[in-house]
Tab-separated table of C-alpha atoms and ligand atoms in Angstrom:
chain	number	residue	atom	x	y	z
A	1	UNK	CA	-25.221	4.252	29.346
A	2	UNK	CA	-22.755	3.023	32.654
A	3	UNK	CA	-19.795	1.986	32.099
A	4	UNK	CA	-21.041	-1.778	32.723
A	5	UNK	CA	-22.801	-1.443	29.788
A	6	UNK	CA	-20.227	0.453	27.611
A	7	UNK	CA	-18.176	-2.711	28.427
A	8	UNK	CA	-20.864	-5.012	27.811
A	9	UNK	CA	-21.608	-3.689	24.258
A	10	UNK	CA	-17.836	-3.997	23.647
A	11	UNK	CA	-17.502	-7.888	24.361
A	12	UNK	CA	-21.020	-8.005	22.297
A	13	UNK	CA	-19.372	-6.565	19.298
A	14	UNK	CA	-16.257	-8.484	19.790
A	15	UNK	CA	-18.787	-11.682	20.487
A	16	UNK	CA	-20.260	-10.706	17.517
A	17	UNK	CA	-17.029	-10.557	14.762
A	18	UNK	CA	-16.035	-13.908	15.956
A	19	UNK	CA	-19.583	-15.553	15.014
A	20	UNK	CA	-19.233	-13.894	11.930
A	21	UNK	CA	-15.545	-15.904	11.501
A	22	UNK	CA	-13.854	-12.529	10.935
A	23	UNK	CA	-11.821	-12.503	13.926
A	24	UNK	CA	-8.174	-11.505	12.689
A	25	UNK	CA	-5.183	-13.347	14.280
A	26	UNK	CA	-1.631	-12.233	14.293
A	27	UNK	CA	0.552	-15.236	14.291
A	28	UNK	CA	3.814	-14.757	15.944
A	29	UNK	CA	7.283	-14.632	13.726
A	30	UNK	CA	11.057	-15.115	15.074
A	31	UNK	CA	12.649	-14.242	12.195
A	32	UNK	CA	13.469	-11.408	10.204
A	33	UNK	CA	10.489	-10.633	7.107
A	34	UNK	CA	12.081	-12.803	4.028
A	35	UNK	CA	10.919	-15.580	1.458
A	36	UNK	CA	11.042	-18.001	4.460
A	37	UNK	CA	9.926	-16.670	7.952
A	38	UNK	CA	9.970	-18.944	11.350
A	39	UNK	CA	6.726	-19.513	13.584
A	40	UNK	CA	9.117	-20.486	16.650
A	41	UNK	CA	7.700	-23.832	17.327
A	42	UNK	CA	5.397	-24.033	14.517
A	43	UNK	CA	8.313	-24.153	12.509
A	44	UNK	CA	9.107	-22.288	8.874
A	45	UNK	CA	6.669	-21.162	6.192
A	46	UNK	CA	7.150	-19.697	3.048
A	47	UNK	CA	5.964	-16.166	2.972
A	48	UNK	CA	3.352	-15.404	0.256
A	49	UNK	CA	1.471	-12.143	1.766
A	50	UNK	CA	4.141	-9.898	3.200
A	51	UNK	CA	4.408	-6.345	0.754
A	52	UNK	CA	8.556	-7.140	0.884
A	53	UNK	CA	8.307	-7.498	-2.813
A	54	UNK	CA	12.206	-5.823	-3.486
A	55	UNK	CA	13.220	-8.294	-0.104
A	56	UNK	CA	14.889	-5.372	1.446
A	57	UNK	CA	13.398	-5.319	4.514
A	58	UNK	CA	16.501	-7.559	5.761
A	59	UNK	CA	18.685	-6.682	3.884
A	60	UNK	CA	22.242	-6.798	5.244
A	61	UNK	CA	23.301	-3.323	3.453
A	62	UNK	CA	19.790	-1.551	4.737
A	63	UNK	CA	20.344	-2.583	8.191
A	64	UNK	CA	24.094	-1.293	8.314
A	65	UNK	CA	22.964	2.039	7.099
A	66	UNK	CA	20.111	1.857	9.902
A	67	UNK	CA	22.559	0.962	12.428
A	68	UNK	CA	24.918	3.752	11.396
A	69	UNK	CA	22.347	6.684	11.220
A	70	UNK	CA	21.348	5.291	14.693
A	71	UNK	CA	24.767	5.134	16.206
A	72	UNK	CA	25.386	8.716	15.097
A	73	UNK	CA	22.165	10.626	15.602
A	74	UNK	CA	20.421	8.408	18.587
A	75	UNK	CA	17.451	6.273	18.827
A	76	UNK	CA	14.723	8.683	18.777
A	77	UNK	CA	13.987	12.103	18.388
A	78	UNK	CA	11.713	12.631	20.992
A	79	UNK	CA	10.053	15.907	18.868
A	80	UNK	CA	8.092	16.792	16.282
A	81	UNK	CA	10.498	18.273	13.056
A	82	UNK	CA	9.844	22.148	13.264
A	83	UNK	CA	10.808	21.835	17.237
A	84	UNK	CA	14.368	19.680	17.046
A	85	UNK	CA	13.411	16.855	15.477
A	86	UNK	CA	15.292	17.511	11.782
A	87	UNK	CA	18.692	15.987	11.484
A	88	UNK	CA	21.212	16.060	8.083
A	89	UNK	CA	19.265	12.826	7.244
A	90	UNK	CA	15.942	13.608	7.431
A	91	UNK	CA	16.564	16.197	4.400
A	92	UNK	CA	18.798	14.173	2.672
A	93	UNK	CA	15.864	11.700	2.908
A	94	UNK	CA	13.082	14.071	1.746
A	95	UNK	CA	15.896	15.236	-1.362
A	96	UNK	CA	16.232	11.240	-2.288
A	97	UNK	CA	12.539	10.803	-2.353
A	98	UNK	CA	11.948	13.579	-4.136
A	99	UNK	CA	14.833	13.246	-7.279
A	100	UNK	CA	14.018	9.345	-7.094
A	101	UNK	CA	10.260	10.126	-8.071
A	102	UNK	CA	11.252	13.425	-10.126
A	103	UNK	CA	9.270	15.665	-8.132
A	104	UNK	CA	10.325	19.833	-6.853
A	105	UNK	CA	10.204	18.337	-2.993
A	106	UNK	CA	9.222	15.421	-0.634
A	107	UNK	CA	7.884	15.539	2.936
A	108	UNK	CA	7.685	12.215	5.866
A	109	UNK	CA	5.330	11.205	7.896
A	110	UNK	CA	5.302	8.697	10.533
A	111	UNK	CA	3.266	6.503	7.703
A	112	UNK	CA	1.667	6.915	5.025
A	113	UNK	CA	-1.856	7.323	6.456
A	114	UNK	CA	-0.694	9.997	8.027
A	115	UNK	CA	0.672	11.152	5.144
A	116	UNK	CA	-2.903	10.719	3.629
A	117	UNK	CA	-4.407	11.869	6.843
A	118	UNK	CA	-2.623	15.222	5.821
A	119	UNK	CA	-2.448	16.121	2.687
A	120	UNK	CA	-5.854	17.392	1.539
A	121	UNK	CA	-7.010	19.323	4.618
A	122	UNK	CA	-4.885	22.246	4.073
A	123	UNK	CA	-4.468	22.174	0.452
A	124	UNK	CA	-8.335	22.569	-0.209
A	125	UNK	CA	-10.690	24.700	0.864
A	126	UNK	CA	-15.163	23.908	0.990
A	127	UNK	CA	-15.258	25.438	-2.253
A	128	UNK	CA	-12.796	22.632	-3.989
A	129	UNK	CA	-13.323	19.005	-4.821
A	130	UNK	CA	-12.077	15.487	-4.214
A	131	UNK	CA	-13.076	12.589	-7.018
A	132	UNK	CA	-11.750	9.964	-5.348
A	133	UNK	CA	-11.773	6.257	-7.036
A	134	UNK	CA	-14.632	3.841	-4.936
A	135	UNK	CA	-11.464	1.555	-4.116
A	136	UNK	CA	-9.052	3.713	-2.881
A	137	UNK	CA	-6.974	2.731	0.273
A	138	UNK	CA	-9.206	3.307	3.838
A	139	UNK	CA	-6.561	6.531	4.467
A	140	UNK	CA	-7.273	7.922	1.681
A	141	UNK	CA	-11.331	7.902	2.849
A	142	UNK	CA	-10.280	9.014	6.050
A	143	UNK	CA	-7.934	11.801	5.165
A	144	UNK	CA	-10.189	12.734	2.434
A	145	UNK	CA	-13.378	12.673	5.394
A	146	UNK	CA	-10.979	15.769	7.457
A	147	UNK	CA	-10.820	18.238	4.530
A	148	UNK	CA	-13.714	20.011	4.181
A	149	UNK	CA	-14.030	19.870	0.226
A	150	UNK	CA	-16.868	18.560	-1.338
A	151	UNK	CA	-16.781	15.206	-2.366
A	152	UNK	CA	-17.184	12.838	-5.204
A	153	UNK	CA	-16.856	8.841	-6.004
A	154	UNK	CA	-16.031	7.352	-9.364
A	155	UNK	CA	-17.098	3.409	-9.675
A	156	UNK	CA	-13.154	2.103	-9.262
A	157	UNK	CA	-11.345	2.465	-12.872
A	158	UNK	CA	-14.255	3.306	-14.458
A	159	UNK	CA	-13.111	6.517	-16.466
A	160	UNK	CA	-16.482	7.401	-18.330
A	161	UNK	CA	-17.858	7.321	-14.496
A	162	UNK	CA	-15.013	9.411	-13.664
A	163	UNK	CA	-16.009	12.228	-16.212
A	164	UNK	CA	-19.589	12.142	-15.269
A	165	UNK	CA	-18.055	13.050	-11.593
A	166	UNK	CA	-15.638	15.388	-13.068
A	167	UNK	CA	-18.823	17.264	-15.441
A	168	UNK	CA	-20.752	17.090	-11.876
A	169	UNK	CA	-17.782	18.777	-9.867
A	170	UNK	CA	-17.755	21.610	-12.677
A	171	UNK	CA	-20.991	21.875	-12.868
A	172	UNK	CA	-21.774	22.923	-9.223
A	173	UNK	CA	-19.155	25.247	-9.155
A	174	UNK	CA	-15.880	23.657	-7.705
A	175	UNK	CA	-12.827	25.827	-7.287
A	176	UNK	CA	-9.760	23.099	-7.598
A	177	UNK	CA	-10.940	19.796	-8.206
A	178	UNK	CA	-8.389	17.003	-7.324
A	179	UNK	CA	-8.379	13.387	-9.050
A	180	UNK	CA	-7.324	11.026	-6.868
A	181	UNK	CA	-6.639	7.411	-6.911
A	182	UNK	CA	-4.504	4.440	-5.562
A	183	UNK	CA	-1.511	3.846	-8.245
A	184	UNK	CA	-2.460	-0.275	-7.490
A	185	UNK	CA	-5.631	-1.639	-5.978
A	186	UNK	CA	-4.050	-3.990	-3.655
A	187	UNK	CA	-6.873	-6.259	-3.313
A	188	UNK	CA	-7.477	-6.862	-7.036
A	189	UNK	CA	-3.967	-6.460	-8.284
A	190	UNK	CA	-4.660	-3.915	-11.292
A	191	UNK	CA	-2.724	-0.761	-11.849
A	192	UNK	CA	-5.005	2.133	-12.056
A	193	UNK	CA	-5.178	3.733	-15.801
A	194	UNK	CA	-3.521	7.140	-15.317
A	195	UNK	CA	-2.755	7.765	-18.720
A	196	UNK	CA	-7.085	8.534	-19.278
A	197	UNK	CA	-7.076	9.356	-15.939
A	198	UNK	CA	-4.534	12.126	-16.725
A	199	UNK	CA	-5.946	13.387	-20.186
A	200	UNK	CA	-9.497	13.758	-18.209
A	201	UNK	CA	-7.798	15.740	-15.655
A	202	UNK	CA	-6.577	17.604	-18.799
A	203	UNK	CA	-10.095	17.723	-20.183
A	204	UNK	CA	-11.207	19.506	-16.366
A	205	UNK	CA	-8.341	21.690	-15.564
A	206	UNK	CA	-8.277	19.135	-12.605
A	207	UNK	CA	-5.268	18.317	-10.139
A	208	UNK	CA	-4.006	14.544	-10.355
A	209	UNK	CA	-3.105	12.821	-7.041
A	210	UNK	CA	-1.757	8.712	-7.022
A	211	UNK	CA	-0.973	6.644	-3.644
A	212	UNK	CA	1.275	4.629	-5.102
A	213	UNK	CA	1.833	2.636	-1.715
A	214	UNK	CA	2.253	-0.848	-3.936
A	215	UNK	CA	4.163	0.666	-6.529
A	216	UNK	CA	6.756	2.770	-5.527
A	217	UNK	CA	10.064	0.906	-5.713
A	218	UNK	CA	9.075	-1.779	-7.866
A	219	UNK	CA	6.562	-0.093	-11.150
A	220	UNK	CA	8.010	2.137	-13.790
A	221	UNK	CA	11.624	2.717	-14.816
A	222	UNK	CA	13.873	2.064	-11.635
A	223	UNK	CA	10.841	1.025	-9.948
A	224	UNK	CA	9.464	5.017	-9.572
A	225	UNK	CA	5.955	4.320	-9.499
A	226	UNK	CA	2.825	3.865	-12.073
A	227	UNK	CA	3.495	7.914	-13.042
A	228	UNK	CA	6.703	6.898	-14.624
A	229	UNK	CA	5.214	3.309	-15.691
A	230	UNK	CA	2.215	5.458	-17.773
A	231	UNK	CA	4.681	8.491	-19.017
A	232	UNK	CA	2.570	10.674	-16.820
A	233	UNK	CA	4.784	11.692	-14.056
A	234	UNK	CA	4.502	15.503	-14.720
A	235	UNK	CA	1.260	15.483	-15.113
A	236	UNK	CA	0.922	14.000	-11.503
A	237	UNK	CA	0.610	16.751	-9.141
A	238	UNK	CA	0.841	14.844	-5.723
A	239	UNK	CA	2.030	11.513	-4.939
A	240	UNK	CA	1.957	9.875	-1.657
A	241	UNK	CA	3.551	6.647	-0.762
A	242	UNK	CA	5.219	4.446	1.945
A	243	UNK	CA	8.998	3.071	3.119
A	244	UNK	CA	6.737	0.559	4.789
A	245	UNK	CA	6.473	-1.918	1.783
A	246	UNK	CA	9.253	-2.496	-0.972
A	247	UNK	CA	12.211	0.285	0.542
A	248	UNK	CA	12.776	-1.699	3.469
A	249	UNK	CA	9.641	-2.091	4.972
A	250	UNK	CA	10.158	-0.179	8.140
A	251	UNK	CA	7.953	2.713	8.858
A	252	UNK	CA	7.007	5.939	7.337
A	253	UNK	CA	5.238	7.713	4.684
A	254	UNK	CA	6.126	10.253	2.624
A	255	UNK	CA	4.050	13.644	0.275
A	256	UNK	CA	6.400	14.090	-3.291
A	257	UNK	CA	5.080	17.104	-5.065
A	258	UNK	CA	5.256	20.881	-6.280
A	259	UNK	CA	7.168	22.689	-3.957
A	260	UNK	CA	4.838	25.339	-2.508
A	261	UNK	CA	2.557	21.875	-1.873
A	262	UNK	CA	5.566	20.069	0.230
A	263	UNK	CA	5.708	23.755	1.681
A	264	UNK	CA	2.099	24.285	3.050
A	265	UNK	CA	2.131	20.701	4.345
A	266	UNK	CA	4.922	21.151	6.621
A	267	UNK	CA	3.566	24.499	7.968
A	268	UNK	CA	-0.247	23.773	8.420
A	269	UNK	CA	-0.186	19.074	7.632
A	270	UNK	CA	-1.655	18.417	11.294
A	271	UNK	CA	-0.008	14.749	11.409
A	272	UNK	CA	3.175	16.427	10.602
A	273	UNK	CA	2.812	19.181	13.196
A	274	UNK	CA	1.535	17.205	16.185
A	275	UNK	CA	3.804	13.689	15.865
A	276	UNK	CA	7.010	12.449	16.151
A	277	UNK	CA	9.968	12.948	13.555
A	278	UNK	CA	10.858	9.413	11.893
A	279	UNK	CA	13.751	7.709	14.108
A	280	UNK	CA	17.187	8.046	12.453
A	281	UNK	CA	17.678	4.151	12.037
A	282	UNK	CA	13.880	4.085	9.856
A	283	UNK	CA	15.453	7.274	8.070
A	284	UNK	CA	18.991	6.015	7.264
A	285	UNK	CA	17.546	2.689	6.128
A	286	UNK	CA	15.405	4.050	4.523
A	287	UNK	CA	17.340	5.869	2.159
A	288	UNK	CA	19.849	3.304	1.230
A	289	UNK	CA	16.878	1.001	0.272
A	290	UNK	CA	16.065	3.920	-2.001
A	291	UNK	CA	19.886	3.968	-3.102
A	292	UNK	CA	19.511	0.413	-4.083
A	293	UNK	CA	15.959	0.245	-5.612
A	294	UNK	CA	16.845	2.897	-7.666
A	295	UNK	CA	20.320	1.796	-9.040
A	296	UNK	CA	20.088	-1.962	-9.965
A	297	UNK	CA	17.427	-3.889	-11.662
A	298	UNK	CA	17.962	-7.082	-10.291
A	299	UNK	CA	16.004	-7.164	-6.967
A	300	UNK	CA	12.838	-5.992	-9.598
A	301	UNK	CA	14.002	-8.355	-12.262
A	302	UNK	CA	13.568	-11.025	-9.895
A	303	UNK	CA	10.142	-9.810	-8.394
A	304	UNK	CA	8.570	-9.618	-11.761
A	305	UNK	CA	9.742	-13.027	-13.076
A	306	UNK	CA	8.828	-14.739	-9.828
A	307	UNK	CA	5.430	-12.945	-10.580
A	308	UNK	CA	4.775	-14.210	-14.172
A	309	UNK	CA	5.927	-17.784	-12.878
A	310	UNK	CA	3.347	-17.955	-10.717
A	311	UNK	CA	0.848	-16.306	-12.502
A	312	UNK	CA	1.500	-18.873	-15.207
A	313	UNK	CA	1.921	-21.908	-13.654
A	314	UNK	CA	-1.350	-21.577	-11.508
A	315	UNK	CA	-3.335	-20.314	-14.628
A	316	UNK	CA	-2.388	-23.346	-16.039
A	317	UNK	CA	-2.902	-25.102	-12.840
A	318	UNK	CA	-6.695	-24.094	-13.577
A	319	UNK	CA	-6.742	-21.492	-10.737
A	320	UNK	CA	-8.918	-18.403	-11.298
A	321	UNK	CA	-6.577	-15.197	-10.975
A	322	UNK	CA	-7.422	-11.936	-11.267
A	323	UNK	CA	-4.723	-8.496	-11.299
A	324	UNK	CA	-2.801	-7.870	-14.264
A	325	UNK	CA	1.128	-6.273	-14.560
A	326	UNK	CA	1.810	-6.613	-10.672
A	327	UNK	CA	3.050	-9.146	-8.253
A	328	UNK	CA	-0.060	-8.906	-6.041
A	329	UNK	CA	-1.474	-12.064	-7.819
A	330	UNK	CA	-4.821	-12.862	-5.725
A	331	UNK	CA	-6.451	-16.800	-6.452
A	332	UNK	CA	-9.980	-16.550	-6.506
A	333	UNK	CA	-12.672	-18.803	-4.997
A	334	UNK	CA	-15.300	-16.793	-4.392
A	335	UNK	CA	-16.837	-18.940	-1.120
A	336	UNK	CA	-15.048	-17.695	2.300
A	337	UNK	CA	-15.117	-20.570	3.823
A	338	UNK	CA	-13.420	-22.357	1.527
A	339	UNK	CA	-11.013	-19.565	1.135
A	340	UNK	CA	-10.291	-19.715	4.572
A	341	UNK	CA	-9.947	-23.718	4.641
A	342	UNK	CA	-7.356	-23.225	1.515
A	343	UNK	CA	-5.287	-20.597	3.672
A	344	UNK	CA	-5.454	-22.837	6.604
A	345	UNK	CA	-4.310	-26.461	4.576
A	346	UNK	CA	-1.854	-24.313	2.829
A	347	UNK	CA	-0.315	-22.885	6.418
A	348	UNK	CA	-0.580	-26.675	7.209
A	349	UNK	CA	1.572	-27.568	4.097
A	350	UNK	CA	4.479	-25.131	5.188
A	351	UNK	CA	3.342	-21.911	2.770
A	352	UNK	CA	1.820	-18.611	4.330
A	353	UNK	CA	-0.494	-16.869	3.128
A	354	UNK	CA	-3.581	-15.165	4.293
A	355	UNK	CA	-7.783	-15.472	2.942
A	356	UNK	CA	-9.748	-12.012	2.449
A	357	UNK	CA	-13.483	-12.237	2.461
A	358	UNK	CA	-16.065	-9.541	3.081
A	359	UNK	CA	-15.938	-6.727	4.189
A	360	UNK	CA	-12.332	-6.264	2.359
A	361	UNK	CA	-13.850	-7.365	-0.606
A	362	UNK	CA	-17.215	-7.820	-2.012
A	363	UNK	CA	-19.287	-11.070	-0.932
A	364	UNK	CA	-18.824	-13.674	-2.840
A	365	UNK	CA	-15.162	-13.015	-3.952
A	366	UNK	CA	-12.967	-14.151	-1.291
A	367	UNK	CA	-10.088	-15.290	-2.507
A	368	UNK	CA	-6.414	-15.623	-1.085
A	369	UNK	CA	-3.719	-12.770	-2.025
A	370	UNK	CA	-0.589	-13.563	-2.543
A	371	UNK	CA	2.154	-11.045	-3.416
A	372	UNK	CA	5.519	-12.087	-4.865
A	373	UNK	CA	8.627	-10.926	-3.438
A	374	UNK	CA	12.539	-10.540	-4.784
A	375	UNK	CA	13.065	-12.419	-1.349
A	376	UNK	CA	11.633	-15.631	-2.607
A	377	UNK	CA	13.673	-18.053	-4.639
A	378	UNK	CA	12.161	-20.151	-7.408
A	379	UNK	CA	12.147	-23.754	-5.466
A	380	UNK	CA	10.139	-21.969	-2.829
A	381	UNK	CA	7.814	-20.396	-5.598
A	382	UNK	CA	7.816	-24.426	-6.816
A	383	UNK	CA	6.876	-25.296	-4.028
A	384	UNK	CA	4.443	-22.996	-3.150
A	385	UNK	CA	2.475	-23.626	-6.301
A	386	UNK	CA	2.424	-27.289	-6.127
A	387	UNK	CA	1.067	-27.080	-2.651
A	388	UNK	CA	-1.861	-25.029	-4.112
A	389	UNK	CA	-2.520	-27.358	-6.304
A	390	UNK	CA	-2.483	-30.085	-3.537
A	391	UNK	CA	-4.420	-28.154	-1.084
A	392	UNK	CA	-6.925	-27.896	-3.563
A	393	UNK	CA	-6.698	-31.582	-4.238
A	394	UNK	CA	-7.197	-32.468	-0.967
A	395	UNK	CA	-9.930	-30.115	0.080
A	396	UNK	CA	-11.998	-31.121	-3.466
A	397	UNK	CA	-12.075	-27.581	-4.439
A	398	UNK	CA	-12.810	-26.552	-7.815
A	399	UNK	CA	-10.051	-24.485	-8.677
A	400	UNK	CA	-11.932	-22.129	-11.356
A	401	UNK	CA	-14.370	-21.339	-9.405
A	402	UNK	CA	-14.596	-17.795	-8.752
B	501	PLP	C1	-0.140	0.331	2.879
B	501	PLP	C2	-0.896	1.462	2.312
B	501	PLP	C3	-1.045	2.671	3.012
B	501	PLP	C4	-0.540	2.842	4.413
B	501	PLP	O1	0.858	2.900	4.420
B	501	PLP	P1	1.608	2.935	5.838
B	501	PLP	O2	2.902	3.600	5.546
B	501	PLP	O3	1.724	1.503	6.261
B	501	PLP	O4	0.740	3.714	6.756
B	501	PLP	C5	-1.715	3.719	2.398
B	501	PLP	N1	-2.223	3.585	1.149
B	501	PLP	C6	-2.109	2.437	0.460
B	501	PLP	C7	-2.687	2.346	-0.919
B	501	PLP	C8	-1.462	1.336	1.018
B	501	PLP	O5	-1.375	0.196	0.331
């Protein structure tokens, strides 16, 4: 193929995912990420679909903190950590992480898909397995894709599918096997069930490994993820998760586990080796959004009322919901298109949200997520429902459908 052609097949893909209506557009914002966000011209909307759900990621306190670690240590670190790139702040950060989820250690990452893209590579070997839930997040896939361990799929929450993989792993011989699955399934909404998912483990001699990217700051006591919602968190060998969603909302991701685990990933974890230490205004804010999710209930007391309003008031509204225990509440319709013409009446009407339809989740269940958020106050959660409800109205759409 010339490279006239390599470019022609690229506009006939692109030409191609815009037929399809799958073309994804990033709308502009002038504001800081809050309950209310500005659209410049376009004017304000309230914010349904960003993953602030604590509403720390402009938060006055969290920003001073940034702005101080920045002032003191720079704006970058221009090197990877074993070179020069580990400050005072960046261990303090790794300690907070790692008493705040009651593991031996913690290790960043630039994200959490890198932390995904590194964990199981080095820690298992061709011999060893991965059971890895059907839904888990697309870094887990990929990360899971690099190692060279063999590899199984349980149908998503489905435990007696889980043991079947788990009798299949033993069966042929696996060295370690390793459980693994997200702590939320952020499409659906549902908390994954690690209490059976821990006594199977039990039942296998089998390592347990959560992502609990949606959960971390905002499930279980002081908001330390599902393990500590469930009871299970030493039984949880590895947890990865993100600052990118309720501790601020910045950047980076972060490996909480055993120490000789944390250990082997910062000597042979690839996207730790070979990329950039986190900047010390993402670390410093980082860890006083930590500070505060972990000392005061009120930002989650907040999140989780705002979350059974809304649940209730479209249930009763007639809306089909599905999730259960989590303030990713996703309305169901089923049709794309007329998840996409809710979305775009309801951007119309002043409230932002955003339509999913296949491939992020199976035909014939597209639906519109919206996540709660401590940001939000309850007039805009009023109003946000009752422009549902209109939307709906307007567009004749039968609100159970599914
Ligand atoms: C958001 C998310 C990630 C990626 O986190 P980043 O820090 O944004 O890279 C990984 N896993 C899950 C389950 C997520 O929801």
């Amino acid at each position: 193929m010339n490279r006239t052609a390599f470019y022609n097949r690229l506009d006939e893909t692109l030409s191609g995912i815009r037929a399809d209506g799958l073309w994804k557009h990033e709308h502009e914002i002038d504001s800081p990420q809050s309950g209310e966000i500005s659209l410049g011209e376009a004017g304000t909307r309230i914010n349904l679909c960003a993953n602030n759900y604590l509403g720390l990621a402009d938060d006055p306190e969290v920003i001073a903190a940034a702005k101080d670690s920045m002032d003191r240590l720079g704006h970058g670190m221009a090197s990877v950590r074993f070179i020069c790139g580990t400050t005072d702040e960046h261990r303090l950060l790794e300690r907070d992480i790692a008493s705040y989820l009651g593991t031996d250690a913690a290790i960043t990452f630039a994200a959490c898909f890198d932390a995904n893209g590194a964990v199981f590579e080095p820690l298992l070997g061709a011999d060893d397995a991965i059971v890895s839930d059907s839904l888990n997040h697309a870094s887990i896939i990929d990360g899971v894709r690099l190692s060279k361990a063999r590899r199984y799929r349980f149908a998503t929450r489905d435990m007696d599918d889980l043991r079947t993989q788990l009798q299949a792993a033993r069966a042929e011989g696996s060295g370690a096997i390793l459980i693994v699955t997200d702590g939320v399934f952020s499409m659906d909404g549902y908390l994954a069930d690690l209490a059976p998912i821990c006594e199977l483990a039990d039942d296998f001699d089998a390592l347990v490994m959560v992502d609990d990217c949606h959960a971390t700051g905002l499930i279980g006591r002081d908001g330390r993820g599902t393990p500590s919602h469930f009871g299970v968190t030493d039984r949880v060998d590895i947890v990865t998760s993100t600052l990118g969603k309720a501790l601020g909302g910045a950047m980076g991701g972060f490996v909480a586990a055993r120490q000789p685990v944390v250990d082997l990933l910062r000597q042979r974890g690839r996207p730790y080796l070979f990329s950039n230490a986190l900047s010390p205004a993402h670390v410093g804010g980082a860890r006083e959004a930590i500070r505060i999710a972990r000392t005061s209930d009120e930002r989650r007391t907040r999140l989780m009322g705002h979350a059974a309003r809304f649940r209730t008031a479209m249930n009763d509204a007639g809306f089909t919901l599905t999730g259960a225990d989590h303030p990713i509440i996703p309305v169901m319709f089923g049709d794309a298109k007329i998840a996409v013409a809710m979305a775009d009446r309801l951007m119309e009407m002043g409230v932002y949200v955003t339509p999913f339809s296949y491939p992020v989740v199976p035909h014939g269940q597209a639906r519109i997520r919206t996540q709660m958020s401590a940001a939000l106050t309850d007039a805009q959660l009023d109003t946000a429902i009752g422009a549902f409800v209109q939307a709906a109205d307007d567009l004749g759409v039968d609100r159970s459908a599914r």
